[in-house]
PDB file of C-alpha atoms in Angstrom:
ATOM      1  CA  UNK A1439     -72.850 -63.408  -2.503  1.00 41.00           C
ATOM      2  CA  UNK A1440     -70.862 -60.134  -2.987  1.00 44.00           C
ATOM      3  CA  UNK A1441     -67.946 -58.479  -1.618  1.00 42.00           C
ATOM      4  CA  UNK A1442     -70.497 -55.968   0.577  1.00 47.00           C
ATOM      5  CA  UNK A1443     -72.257 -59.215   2.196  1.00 46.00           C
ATOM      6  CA  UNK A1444     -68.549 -61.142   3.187  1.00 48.00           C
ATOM      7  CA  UNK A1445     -67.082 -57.861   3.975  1.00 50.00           C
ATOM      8  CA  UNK A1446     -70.187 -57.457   6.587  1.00 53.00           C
ATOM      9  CA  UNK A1447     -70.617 -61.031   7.515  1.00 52.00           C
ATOM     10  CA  UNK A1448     -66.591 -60.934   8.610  1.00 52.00           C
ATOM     11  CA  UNK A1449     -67.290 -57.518  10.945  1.00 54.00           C
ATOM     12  CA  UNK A1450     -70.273 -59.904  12.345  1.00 54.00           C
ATOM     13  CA  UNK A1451     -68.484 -62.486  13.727  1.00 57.00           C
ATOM     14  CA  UNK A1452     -66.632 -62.352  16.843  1.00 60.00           C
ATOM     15  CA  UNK A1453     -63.312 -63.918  15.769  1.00 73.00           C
ATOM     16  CA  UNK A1454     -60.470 -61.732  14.362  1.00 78.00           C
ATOM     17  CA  UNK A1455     -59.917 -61.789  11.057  1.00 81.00           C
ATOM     18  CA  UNK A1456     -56.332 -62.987  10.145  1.00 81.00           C
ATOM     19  CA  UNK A1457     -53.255 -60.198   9.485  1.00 82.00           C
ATOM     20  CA  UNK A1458     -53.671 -59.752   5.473  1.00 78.00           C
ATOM     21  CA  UNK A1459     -49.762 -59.220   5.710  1.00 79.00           C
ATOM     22  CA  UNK A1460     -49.210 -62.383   7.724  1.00 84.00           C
ATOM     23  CA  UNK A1461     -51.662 -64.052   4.722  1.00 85.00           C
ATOM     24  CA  UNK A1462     -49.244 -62.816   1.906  1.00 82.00           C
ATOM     25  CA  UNK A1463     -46.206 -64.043   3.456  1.00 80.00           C
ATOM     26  CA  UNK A1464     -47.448 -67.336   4.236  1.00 84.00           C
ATOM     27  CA  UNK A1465     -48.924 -67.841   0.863  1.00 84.00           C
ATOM     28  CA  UNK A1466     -45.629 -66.844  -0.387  1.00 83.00           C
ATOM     29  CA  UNK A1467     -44.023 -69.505   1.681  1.00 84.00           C
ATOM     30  CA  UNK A1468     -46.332 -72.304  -0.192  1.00 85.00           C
ATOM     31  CA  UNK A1469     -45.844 -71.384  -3.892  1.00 87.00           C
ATOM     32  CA  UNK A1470     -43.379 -73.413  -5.860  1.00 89.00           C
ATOM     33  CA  UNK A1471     -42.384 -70.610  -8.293  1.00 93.00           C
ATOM     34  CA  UNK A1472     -40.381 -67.970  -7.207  1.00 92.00           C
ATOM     35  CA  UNK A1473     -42.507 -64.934  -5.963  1.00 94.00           C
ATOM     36  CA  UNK A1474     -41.712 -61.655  -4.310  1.00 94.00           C
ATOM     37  CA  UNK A1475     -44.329 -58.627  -3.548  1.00 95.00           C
ATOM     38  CA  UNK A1476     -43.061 -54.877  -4.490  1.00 96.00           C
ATOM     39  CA  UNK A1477     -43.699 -52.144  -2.418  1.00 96.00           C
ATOM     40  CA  UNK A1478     -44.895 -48.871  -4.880  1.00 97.00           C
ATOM     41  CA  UNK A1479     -41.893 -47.354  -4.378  1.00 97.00           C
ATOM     42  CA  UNK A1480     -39.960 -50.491  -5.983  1.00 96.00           C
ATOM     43  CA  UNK A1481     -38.864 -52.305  -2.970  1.00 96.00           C
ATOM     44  CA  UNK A1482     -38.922 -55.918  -2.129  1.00 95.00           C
ATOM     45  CA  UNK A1483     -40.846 -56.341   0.761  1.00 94.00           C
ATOM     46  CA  UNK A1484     -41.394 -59.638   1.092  1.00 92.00           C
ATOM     47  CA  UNK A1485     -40.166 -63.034  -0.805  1.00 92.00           C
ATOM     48  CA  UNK A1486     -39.748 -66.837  -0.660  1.00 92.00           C
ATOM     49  CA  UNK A1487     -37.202 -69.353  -0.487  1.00 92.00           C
ATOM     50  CA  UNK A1488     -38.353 -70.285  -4.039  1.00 91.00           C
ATOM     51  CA  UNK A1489     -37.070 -66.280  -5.490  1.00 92.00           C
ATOM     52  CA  UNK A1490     -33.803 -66.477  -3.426  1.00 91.00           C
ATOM     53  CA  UNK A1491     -32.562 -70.337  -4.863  1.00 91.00           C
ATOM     54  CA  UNK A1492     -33.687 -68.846  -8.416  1.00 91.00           C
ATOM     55  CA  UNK A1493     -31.781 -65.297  -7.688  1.00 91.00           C
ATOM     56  CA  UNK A1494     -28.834 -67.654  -6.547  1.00 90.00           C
ATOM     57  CA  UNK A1495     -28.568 -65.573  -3.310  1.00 88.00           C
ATOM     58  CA  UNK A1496     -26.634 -66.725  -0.110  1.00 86.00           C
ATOM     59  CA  UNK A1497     -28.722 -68.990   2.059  1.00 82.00           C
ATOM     60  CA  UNK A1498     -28.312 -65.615   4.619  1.00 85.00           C
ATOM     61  CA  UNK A1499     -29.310 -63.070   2.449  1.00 88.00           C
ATOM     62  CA  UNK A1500     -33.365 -62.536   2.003  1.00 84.00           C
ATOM     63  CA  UNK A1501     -33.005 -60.485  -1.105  1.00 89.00           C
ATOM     64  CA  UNK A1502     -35.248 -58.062   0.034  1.00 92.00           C
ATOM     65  CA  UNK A1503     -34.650 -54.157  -0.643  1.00 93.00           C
ATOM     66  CA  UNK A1504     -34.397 -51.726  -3.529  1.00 95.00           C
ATOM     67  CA  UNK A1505     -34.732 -53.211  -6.738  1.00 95.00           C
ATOM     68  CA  UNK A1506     -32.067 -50.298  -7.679  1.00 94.00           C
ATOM     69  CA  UNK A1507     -29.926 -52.397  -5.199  1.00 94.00           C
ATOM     70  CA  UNK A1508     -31.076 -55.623  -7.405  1.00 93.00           C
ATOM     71  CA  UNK A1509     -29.901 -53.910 -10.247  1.00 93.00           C
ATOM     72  CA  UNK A1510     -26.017 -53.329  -9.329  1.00 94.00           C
ATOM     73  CA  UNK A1511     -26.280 -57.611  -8.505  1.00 93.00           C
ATOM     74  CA  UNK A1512     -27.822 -59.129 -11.779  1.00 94.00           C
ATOM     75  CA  UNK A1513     -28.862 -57.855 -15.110  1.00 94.00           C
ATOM     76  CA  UNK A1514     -32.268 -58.939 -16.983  1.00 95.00           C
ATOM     77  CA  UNK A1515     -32.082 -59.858 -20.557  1.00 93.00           C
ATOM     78  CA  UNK A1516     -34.341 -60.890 -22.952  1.00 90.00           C
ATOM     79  CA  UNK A1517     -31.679 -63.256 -24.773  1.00 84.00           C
ATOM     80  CA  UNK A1518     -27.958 -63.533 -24.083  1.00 80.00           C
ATOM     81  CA  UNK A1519     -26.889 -61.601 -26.925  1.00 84.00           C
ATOM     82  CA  UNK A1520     -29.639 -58.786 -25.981  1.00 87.00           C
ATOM     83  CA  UNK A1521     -28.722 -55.644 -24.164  1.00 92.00           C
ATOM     84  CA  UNK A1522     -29.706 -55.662 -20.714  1.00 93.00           C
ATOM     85  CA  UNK A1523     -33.351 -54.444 -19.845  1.00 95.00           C
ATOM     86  CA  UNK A1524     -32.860 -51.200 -18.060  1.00 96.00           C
ATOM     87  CA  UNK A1525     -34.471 -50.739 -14.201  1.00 96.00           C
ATOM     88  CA  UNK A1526     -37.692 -48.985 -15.462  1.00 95.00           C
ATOM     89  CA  UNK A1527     -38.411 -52.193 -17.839  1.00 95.00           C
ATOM     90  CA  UNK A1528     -38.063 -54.475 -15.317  1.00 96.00           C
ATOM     91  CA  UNK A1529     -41.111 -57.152 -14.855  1.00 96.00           C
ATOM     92  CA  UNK A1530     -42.343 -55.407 -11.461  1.00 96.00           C
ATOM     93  CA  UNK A1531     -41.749 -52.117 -12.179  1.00 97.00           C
ATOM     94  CA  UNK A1532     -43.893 -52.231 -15.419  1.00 96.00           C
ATOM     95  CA  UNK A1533     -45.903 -53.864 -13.033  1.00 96.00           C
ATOM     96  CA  UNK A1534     -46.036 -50.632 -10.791  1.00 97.00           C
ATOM     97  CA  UNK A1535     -47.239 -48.917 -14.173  1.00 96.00           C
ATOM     98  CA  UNK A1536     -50.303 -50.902 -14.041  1.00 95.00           C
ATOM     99  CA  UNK A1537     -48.680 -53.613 -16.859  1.00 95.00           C
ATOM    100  CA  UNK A1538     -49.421 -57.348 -16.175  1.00 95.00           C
ATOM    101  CA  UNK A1539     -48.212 -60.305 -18.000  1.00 94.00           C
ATOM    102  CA  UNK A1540     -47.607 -63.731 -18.153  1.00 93.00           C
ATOM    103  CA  UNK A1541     -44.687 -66.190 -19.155  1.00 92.00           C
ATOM    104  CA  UNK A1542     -42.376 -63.353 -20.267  1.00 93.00           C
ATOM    105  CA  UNK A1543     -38.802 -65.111 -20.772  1.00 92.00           C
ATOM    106  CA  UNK A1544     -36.407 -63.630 -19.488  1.00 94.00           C
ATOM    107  CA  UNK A1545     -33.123 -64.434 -19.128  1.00 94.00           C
ATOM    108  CA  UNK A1546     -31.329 -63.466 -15.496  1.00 94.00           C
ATOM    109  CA  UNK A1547     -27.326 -62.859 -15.060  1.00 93.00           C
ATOM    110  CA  UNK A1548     -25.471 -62.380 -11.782  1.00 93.00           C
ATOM    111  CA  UNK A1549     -23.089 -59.112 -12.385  1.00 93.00           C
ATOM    112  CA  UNK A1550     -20.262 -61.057  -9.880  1.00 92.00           C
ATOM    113  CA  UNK A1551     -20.121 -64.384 -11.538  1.00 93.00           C
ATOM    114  CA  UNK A1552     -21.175 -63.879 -14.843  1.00 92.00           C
ATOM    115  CA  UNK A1553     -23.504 -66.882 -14.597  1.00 93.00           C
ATOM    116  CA  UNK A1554     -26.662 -66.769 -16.766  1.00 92.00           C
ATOM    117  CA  UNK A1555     -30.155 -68.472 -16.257  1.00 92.00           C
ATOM    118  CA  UNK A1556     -33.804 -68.664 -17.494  1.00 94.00           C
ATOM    119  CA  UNK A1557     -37.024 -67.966 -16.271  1.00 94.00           C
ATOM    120  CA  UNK A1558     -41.170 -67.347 -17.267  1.00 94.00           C
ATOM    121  CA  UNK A1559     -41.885 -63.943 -15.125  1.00 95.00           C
ATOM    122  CA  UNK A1560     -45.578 -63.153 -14.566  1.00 95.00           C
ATOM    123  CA  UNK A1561     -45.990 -60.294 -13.019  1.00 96.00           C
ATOM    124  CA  UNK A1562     -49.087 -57.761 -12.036  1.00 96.00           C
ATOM    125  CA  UNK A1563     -50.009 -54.668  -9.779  1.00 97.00           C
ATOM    126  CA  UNK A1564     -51.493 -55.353  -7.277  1.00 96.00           C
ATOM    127  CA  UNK A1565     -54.572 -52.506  -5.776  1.00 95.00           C
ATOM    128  CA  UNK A1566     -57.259 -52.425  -3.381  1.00 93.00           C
ATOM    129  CA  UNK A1567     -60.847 -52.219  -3.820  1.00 92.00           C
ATOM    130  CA  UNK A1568     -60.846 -48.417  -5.047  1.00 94.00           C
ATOM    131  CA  UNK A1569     -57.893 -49.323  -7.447  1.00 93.00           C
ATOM    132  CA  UNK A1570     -55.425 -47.596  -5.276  1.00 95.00           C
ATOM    133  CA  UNK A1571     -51.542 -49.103  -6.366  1.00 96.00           C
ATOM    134  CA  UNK A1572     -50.260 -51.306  -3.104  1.00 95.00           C
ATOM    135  CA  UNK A1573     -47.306 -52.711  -4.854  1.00 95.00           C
ATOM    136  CA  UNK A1574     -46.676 -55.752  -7.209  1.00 96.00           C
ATOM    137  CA  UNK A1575     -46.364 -59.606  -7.320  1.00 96.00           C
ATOM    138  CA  UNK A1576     -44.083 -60.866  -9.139  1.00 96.00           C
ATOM    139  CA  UNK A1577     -43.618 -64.922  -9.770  1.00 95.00           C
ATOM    140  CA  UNK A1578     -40.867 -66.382 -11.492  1.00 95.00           C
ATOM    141  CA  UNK A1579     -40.739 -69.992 -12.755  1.00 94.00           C
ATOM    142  CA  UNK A1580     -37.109 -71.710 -14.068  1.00 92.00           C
ATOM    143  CA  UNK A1581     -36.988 -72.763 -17.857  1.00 91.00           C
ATOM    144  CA  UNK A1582     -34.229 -74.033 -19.695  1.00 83.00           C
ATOM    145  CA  UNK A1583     -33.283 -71.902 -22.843  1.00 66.00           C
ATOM    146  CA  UNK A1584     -33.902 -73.413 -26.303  1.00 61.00           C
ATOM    147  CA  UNK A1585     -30.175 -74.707 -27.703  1.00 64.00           C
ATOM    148  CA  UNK A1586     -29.430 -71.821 -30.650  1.00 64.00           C
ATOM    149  CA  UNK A1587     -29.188 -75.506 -32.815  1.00 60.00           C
ATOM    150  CA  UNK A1588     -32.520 -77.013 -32.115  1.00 60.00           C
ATOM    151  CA  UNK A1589     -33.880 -73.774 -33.127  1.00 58.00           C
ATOM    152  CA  UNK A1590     -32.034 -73.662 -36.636  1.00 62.00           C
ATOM    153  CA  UNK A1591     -32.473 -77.293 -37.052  1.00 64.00           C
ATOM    154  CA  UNK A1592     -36.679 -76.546 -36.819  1.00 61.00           C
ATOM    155  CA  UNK A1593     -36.419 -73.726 -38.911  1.00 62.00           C
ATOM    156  CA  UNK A1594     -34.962 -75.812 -41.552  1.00 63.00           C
ATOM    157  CA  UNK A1595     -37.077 -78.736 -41.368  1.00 61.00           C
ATOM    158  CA  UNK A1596     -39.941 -76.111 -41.222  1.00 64.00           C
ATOM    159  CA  UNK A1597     -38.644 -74.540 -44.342  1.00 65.00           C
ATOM    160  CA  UNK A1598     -38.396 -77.681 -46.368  1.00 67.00           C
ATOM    161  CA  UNK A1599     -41.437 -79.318 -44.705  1.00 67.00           C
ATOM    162  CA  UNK A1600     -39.482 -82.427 -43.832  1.00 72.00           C
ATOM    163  CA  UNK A1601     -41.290 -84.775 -41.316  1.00 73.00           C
ATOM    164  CA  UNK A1602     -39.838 -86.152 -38.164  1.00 72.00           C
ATOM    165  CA  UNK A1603     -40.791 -88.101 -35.358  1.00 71.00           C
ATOM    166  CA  UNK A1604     -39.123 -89.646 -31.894  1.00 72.00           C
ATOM    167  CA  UNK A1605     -39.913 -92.640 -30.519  1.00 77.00           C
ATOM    168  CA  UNK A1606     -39.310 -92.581 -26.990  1.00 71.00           C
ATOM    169  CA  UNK A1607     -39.428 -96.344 -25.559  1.00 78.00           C
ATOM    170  CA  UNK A1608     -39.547 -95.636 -22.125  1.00 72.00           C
ATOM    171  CA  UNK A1609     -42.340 -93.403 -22.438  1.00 72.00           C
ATOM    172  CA  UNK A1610     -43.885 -95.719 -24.489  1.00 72.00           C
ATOM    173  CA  UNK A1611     -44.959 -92.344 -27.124  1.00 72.00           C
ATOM    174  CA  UNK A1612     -44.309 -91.414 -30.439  1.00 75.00           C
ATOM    175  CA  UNK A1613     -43.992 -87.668 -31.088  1.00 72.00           C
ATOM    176  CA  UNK A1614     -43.595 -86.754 -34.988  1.00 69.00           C
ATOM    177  CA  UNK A1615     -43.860 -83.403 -36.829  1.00 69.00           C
ATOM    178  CA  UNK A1616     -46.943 -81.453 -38.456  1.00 68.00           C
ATOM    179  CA  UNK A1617     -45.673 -82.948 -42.304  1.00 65.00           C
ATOM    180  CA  UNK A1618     -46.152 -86.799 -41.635  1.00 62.00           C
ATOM    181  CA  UNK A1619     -49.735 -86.716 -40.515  1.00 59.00           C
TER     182      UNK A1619
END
């Protein structure tokens, strides 16, 4: 079946379809990651509960708006000795370039508290059938950053191509390095 044949069997019937902007906020609503939609000209137009615990925001405040005005509250970065990313580099406005990706870390830092945190942003534009721009999803799941140590230490048994393993008992599984198979 193609889009022509649902797009005509939906005109058929006799019930209305749903509100496609009703749709997106409720789907929003169900996703466990955090997710907003991004208007083309870079606003927030619609998010859930998910983006405002992982933007920290007050329980009040729906964090929708500008993403100039997201700007002046928290800085992206891709590490937390990096400079932060400026506006235009910003997962949904590369977005509203026609960029997608997935699992970019990022690292997030509130401007008031000087608090830092981690995340995987996927992001894409989102068009309609004749590729006009609507906006932009955005979806934003927490990670915990790699300890600067852990990533030394596997550098250096890397290096020297020692062999490890960890034998978690409560697990009941064995994980070991590349060099002891």
């Amino acid at each position: 079946m193609d889009c022509e044949s649902v797009t005509g069997s939906f005109a058929a019937e006799a019930e209305p379809r749903p509100d496609p902007g009703a749709m997106a906020v409720a789907a929003l609503a169900c996703m466990p990651d955090a997710a907003a939609l991004v208007d083309p000209q870079g606003n927030v137009i619609a998010c859930n509960d998910a983006y405002r615990r992982f933007h920290r925001a007050d329980p009040d405040d729906d964090c929708r708006g500008p993403l100039a005005d997201h700007a002046l509250r928290w800085e992206l970065r891709t590490d937390a000795e990096a400079a932060p990313l400026p506006l235009a580099s910003w997962p949904a406005m590369r977005a509203l370039e026609g960029v997608s990706a997935s699992e970019l870390a990022l690292q997030l830092r509130s401007r008031s508290t000087g608090e830092s945190w981690n995340g995987a942003f996927s992001f894409a534009p989102v068009t309609d059938h004749a590729g006009q721009l609507l906006g932009a999803i955005v979806t934003i799941r927490a990670t915990r950053p790699e300890p600067p140590g852990e990533q030394r230490l596997k550098a250096a048994l890397e290096a020297n191509q020692i062999g490890v393993w960890d034998w978690d008992i409560g697990r009941h599984t064995i994980a070991h390095s590349d060099h002891l198979v």
